[in-house]
Amino acid sequence: KRNEQRIDHLNKVLRAMRDVNQLIVHKQNATALIHQVCRLLVDNRGFASAVMVLTDHNDKPVAWGTSGIAASSQALLAMLQAGEVPLCCPAARSAGDMVLMDQYCTACRQCPITKRNHGIISMCVELDHDGRSFGYLVAALDQHLHVDKEEKTLFKEMAQDLAYALYVLESDAARKASEEKQQLLESQLAQARKMESVGRLAGGGAHDYNNMRG
């Protein structure tokens, strides 16, 4: 029965990955992406909870999405609003790999999620692409399911895909901003040249008028 539950769980995780990849292909913006990813991970019943946090260069949360158990945690919301990330996040960044956490880990004893929900285990991985950190992905499941090597690999692959998608979105936004700035500069230059031409015409007209009077 445990093996059947395990296989069923992995199938749900695979369906979630498929849906997440479809979402990435039709990406909109980073905020929409993180909310929809969390919803998909829980709606597919692969995970009991999902949290995706985007951070700035100081590792402070700037945007986040939650679903499942995490969505009802006011303590987690207060933590993120205060500029703090769950302790599993810096642990994953320090390890340079995915980390597993449960209520017996020191970091999780203060976690707003595991402290209230015993019997779950959390997976946390940094969203990193080519040395650029975009934030973290955290998902929780029932502890009896046991996280094996296959699930770790699937979870890390999904995090890599999400990090790349965030990189593309950031690059597109930077390119668009650069193009808009260039268009503004060109418009300002055209306006300055127009005013210069008007000034020359006015100056020439005044000169001709003075000559006529003379």
mmCIF file of C-alpha atoms in Angstrom:
data_model
loop_
_atom_site.group_PDB
_atom_site.id
_atom_site.type_symbol
_atom_site.label_atom_id
_atom_site.label_comp_id
_atom_site.label_asym_id
_atom_site.label_seq_id
_atom_site.Cartn_x
_atom_site.Cartn_y
_atom_site.Cartn_z
ATOM 1 C CA LYS A 1 0.000 0.000 0.000
ATOM 2 C CA ARG A 2 2.851 2.409 0.785
ATOM 3 C CA ASN A 3 4.389 1.657 -2.624
ATOM 4 C CA GLU A 4 1.067 2.375 -4.319
ATOM 5 C CA GLN A 5 0.772 5.658 -2.444
ATOM 6 C CA ARG A 6 4.325 6.534 -3.425
ATOM 7 C CA ILE A 7 3.710 5.801 -7.117
ATOM 8 C CA ASP A 8 0.467 7.775 -7.040
ATOM 9 C CA HIS A 9 2.267 10.730 -5.435
ATOM 10 C CA LEU A 10 5.062 10.713 -8.042
ATOM 11 C CA ASN A 11 2.498 10.602 -10.840
ATOM 12 C CA LYS A 12 0.845 13.687 -9.352
ATOM 13 C CA VAL A 13 4.222 15.405 -9.114
ATOM 14 C CA LEU A 14 4.866 14.611 -12.785
ATOM 15 C CA ARG A 15 1.477 16.055 -13.743
ATOM 16 C CA ALA A 16 2.282 19.167 -11.733
ATOM 17 C CA MET A 17 5.624 19.501 -13.544
ATOM 18 C CA ARG A 18 3.885 19.151 -16.906
ATOM 19 C CA ASP A 19 1.400 21.876 -15.998
ATOM 20 C CA VAL A 20 4.155 24.120 -14.627
ATOM 21 C CA ASN A 21 6.159 23.750 -17.836
ATOM 22 C CA GLN A 22 3.063 24.647 -19.862
ATOM 23 C CA LEU A 23 2.656 27.689 -17.659
ATOM 24 C CA ILE A 24 6.275 28.690 -18.264
ATOM 25 C CA VAL A 25 5.802 28.438 -22.035
ATOM 26 C CA HIS A 26 2.859 30.845 -21.810
ATOM 27 C CA LYS A 27 4.588 33.018 -19.219
ATOM 28 C CA GLN A 28 3.030 36.395 -18.394
ATOM 29 C CA ASN A 29 4.971 38.057 -15.603
ATOM 30 C CA ALA A 30 6.845 36.963 -12.507
ATOM 31 C CA THR A 31 4.031 37.774 -10.079
ATOM 32 C CA ALA A 32 1.453 35.778 -12.031
ATOM 33 C CA LEU A 33 3.933 32.937 -12.453
ATOM 34 C CA ILE A 34 4.668 32.404 -8.756
ATOM 35 C CA HIS A 35 0.990 32.405 -7.760
ATOM 36 C CA GLN A 36 -0.004 29.970 -10.480
ATOM 37 C CA VAL A 37 2.932 27.635 -9.802
ATOM 38 C CA CYS A 38 1.962 27.319 -6.121
ATOM 39 C CA ARG A 39 -1.645 26.669 -7.054
ATOM 40 C CA LEU A 40 -0.695 23.956 -9.544
ATOM 41 C CA LEU A 41 1.593 22.143 -7.105
ATOM 42 C CA VAL A 42 -1.241 21.838 -4.585
ATOM 43 C CA ASP A 43 -4.194 21.456 -6.972
ATOM 44 C CA ASN A 44 -2.601 18.376 -8.514
ATOM 45 C CA ARG A 45 -2.638 16.924 -4.988
ATOM 46 C CA GLY A 46 1.066 16.222 -5.220
ATOM 47 C CA PHE A 47 1.879 18.525 -2.300
ATOM 48 C CA ALA A 48 0.088 19.687 0.825
ATOM 49 C CA SER A 49 1.685 23.116 0.692
ATOM 50 C CA ALA A 50 3.676 25.302 -1.683
ATOM 51 C CA VAL A 51 5.530 28.593 -1.239
ATOM 52 C CA MET A 52 7.469 30.479 -3.901
ATOM 53 C CA VAL A 53 9.380 33.569 -2.808
ATOM 54 C CA LEU A 54 11.157 36.077 -5.030
ATOM 55 C CA THR A 55 14.010 37.939 -3.356
ATOM 56 C CA ASP A 56 16.154 40.983 -4.075
ATOM 57 C CA HIS A 57 19.950 41.142 -4.122
ATOM 58 C CA ASN A 58 19.953 41.301 -0.318
ATOM 59 C CA ASP A 59 17.927 38.073 -0.109
ATOM 60 C CA LYS A 60 14.870 39.989 1.114
ATOM 61 C CA PRO A 61 11.433 38.870 -0.122
ATOM 62 C CA VAL A 62 9.843 41.192 -2.674
ATOM 63 C CA ALA A 63 7.002 38.966 -3.906
ATOM 64 C CA TRP A 64 5.575 35.590 -2.986
ATOM 65 C CA GLY A 65 2.850 33.090 -3.673
ATOM 66 C CA THR A 66 1.373 30.460 -1.368
ATOM 67 C CA SER A 67 -1.092 27.603 -1.620
ATOM 68 C CA GLY A 68 -2.410 24.807 0.584
ATOM 69 C CA ILE A 69 -1.366 24.845 4.235
ATOM 70 C CA ALA A 70 0.952 27.814 3.707
ATOM 71 C CA ALA A 71 -1.854 30.001 2.354
ATOM 72 C CA SER A 72 -3.662 29.946 5.709
ATOM 73 C CA SER A 73 -0.600 30.842 7.787
ATOM 74 C CA GLN A 74 -0.812 34.421 9.009
ATOM 75 C CA ALA A 75 2.516 33.957 10.774
ATOM 76 C CA LEU A 76 4.221 33.109 7.471
ATOM 77 C CA LEU A 77 2.632 36.150 5.826
ATOM 78 C CA ALA A 78 3.819 38.382 8.665
ATOM 79 C CA MET A 79 7.337 36.948 8.357
ATOM 80 C CA LEU A 80 7.503 37.688 4.619
ATOM 81 C CA GLN A 81 6.037 41.164 5.044
ATOM 82 C CA ALA A 82 8.696 41.855 7.680
ATOM 83 C CA GLY A 83 11.400 41.115 5.102
ATOM 84 C CA GLU A 84 12.320 37.635 6.360
ATOM 85 C CA VAL A 85 12.338 34.289 4.577
ATOM 86 C CA PRO A 86 11.767 30.905 6.282
ATOM 87 C CA LEU A 87 14.987 29.464 7.752
ATOM 88 C CA CYS A 88 14.987 26.603 5.244
ATOM 89 C CA CYS A 89 15.707 29.170 2.503
ATOM 90 C CA PRO A 90 19.138 30.356 3.702
ATOM 91 C CA ALA A 91 19.893 26.721 4.547
ATOM 92 C CA ALA A 92 19.276 25.753 0.906
ATOM 93 C CA ARG A 93 21.361 28.671 -0.309
ATOM 94 C CA SER A 94 24.226 27.752 1.992
ATOM 95 C CA ALA A 95 24.083 24.097 0.954
ATOM 96 C CA GLY A 96 23.903 24.940 -2.738
ATOM 97 C CA ASP A 97 21.382 22.126 -3.083
ATOM 98 C CA MET A 98 17.876 21.110 -2.129
ATOM 99 C CA VAL A 99 17.345 20.603 1.609
ATOM 100 C CA LEU A 100 14.791 18.495 3.464
ATOM 101 C CA MET A 101 13.217 19.787 6.645
ATOM 102 C CA ASP A 102 10.752 18.398 9.213
ATOM 103 C CA GLN A 103 9.545 19.402 12.675
ATOM 104 C CA TYR A 104 12.630 17.814 14.219
ATOM 105 C CA CYS A 105 15.035 20.162 12.425
ATOM 106 C CA THR A 106 16.207 23.177 14.402
ATOM 107 C CA ALA A 107 15.219 25.539 11.610
ATOM 108 C CA CYS A 108 11.716 24.101 11.378
ATOM 109 C CA ARG A 109 10.951 24.428 15.083
ATOM 110 C CA GLN A 110 10.378 28.125 14.463
ATOM 111 C CA CYS A 111 8.731 27.676 11.048
ATOM 112 C CA PRO A 112 5.125 28.934 10.950
ATOM 113 C CA ILE A 113 4.110 25.944 8.816
ATOM 114 C CA THR A 114 5.760 22.869 10.362
ATOM 115 C CA LYS A 115 5.247 24.185 13.889
ATOM 116 C CA ARG A 116 1.480 23.984 13.358
ATOM 117 C CA ASN A 117 1.393 20.945 11.069
ATOM 118 C CA HIS A 118 3.319 17.965 12.391
ATOM 119 C CA GLY A 119 3.883 14.979 10.169
ATOM 120 C CA ILE A 120 4.929 16.885 7.067
ATOM 121 C CA ILE A 121 8.324 17.217 5.436
ATOM 122 C CA SER A 122 9.398 20.240 3.403
ATOM 123 C CA MET A 123 11.663 20.444 0.391
ATOM 124 C CA CYS A 124 13.381 23.767 -0.244
ATOM 125 C CA VAL A 125 15.584 24.753 -3.168
ATOM 126 C CA GLU A 126 17.052 28.039 -4.340
ATOM 127 C CA LEU A 127 15.877 29.376 -7.697
ATOM 128 C CA ASP A 128 19.271 29.997 -9.250
ATOM 129 C CA HIS A 129 20.253 30.496 -12.886
ATOM 130 C CA ASP A 130 23.841 31.057 -13.909
ATOM 131 C CA GLY A 131 24.767 32.449 -10.505
ATOM 132 C CA ARG A 132 21.750 34.770 -10.301
ATOM 133 C CA SER A 133 19.454 33.970 -7.387
ATOM 134 C CA PHE A 134 15.773 34.777 -7.894
ATOM 135 C CA GLY A 135 14.385 33.324 -4.657
ATOM 136 C CA TYR A 136 13.179 29.978 -3.343
ATOM 137 C CA LEU A 137 10.658 27.218 -3.908
ATOM 138 C CA VAL A 138 9.335 25.309 -0.887
ATOM 139 C CA ALA A 139 6.892 22.406 -1.032
ATOM 140 C CA ALA A 140 5.610 20.168 1.753
ATOM 141 C CA LEU A 141 4.175 16.648 1.697
ATOM 142 C CA ASP A 142 3.086 14.019 4.179
ATOM 143 C CA GLN A 143 6.119 12.580 5.921
ATOM 144 C CA HIS A 144 5.017 8.954 5.403
ATOM 145 C CA LEU A 145 5.454 9.347 1.627
ATOM 146 C CA HIS A 146 9.239 9.637 2.020
ATOM 147 C CA VAL A 147 11.242 11.816 -0.365
ATOM 148 C CA ASP A 148 13.440 9.570 -2.488
ATOM 149 C CA LYS A 149 16.171 10.336 -5.024
ATOM 150 C CA GLU A 150 13.723 10.422 -7.923
ATOM 151 C CA GLU A 151 11.537 13.059 -6.312
ATOM 152 C CA LYS A 152 14.552 15.160 -5.357
ATOM 153 C CA THR A 153 15.683 15.109 -8.985
ATOM 154 C CA LEU A 154 12.222 16.061 -10.275
ATOM 155 C CA PHE A 155 11.902 18.897 -7.771
ATOM 156 C CA LYS A 156 15.308 20.341 -8.583
ATOM 157 C CA GLU A 157 14.613 20.133 -12.324
ATOM 158 C CA MET A 158 11.382 22.035 -11.843
ATOM 159 C CA ALA A 159 13.228 24.705 -9.815
ATOM 160 C CA GLN A 160 15.824 25.044 -12.584
ATOM 161 C CA ASP A 161 13.079 25.509 -15.192
ATOM 162 C CA LEU A 162 11.420 28.167 -13.032
ATOM 163 C CA ALA A 163 14.706 29.984 -12.450
ATOM 164 C CA TYR A 164 15.351 30.084 -16.191
ATOM 165 C CA ALA A 165 11.818 31.380 -16.819
ATOM 166 C CA LEU A 166 12.380 34.159 -14.252
ATOM 167 C CA TYR A 167 15.692 34.990 -15.937
ATOM 168 C CA VAL A 168 13.951 35.306 -19.314
ATOM 169 C CA LEU A 169 11.197 37.464 -17.841
ATOM 170 C CA GLU A 170 13.784 39.737 -16.192
ATOM 171 C CA SER A 171 15.789 39.988 -19.426
ATOM 172 C CA ASP A 172 12.670 40.778 -21.453
ATOM 173 C CA ALA A 173 11.635 43.469 -18.957
ATOM 174 C CA ALA A 174 15.125 45.020 -19.060
ATOM 175 C CA ARG A 175 15.141 44.969 -22.876
ATOM 176 C CA LYS A 176 11.680 46.542 -23.017
ATOM 177 C CA ALA A 177 12.713 49.264 -20.556
ATOM 178 C CA SER A 178 15.842 49.953 -22.614
ATOM 179 C CA GLU A 179 13.796 50.211 -25.807
ATOM 180 C CA GLU A 180 11.301 52.563 -24.164
ATOM 181 C CA LYS A 181 14.145 54.724 -22.855
ATOM 182 C CA GLN A 182 15.702 54.828 -26.332
ATOM 183 C CA GLN A 183 12.360 55.836 -27.868
ATOM 184 C CA LEU A 184 11.961 58.588 -25.271
ATOM 185 C CA LEU A 185 15.461 59.920 -25.981
ATOM 186 C CA GLU A 186 14.808 59.883 -29.728
ATOM 187 C CA SER A 187 11.519 61.713 -29.199
ATOM 188 C CA GLN A 188 13.213 64.330 -27.008
ATOM 189 C CA LEU A 189 15.986 64.766 -29.588
ATOM 190 C CA ALA A 190 13.462 65.195 -32.396
ATOM 191 C CA GLN A 191 11.587 67.782 -30.321
ATOM 192 C CA ALA A 192 14.828 69.652 -29.549
ATOM 193 C CA ARG A 193 15.734 69.736 -33.264
ATOM 194 C CA LYS A 194 12.241 70.950 -34.108
ATOM 195 C CA MET A 195 12.519 73.768 -31.581
ATOM 196 C CA GLU A 196 15.979 74.622 -32.913
ATOM 197 C CA SER A 197 14.562 74.868 -36.439
ATOM 198 C CA VAL A 198 11.711 77.064 -35.258
ATOM 199 C CA GLY A 199 14.237 79.268 -33.486
ATOM 200 C CA ARG A 200 16.349 79.625 -36.616
ATOM 201 C CA LEU A 201 13.285 80.494 -38.689
ATOM 202 C CA ALA A 202 12.174 83.072 -36.120
ATOM 203 C CA GLY A 203 15.659 84.518 -35.998
ATOM 204 C CA GLY A 204 15.832 84.703 -39.786
ATOM 205 C CA GLY A 205 12.436 86.385 -39.970
ATOM 206 C CA ALA A 206 13.427 88.993 -37.425
ATOM 207 C CA HIS A 207 16.648 89.700 -39.357
ATOM 208 C CA ASP A 208 14.730 90.204 -42.632
ATOM 209 C CA TYR A 209 12.215 92.474 -40.883
ATOM 210 C CA ASN A 210 15.000 94.616 -39.431
ATOM 211 C CA ASN A 211 16.596 94.891 -42.874
ATOM 212 C CA MET A 212 13.301 96.011 -44.364
ATOM 213 C CA ARG A 213 12.921 98.686 -41.701
ATOM 214 C CA GLY A 214 16.429 99.867 -42.292
#
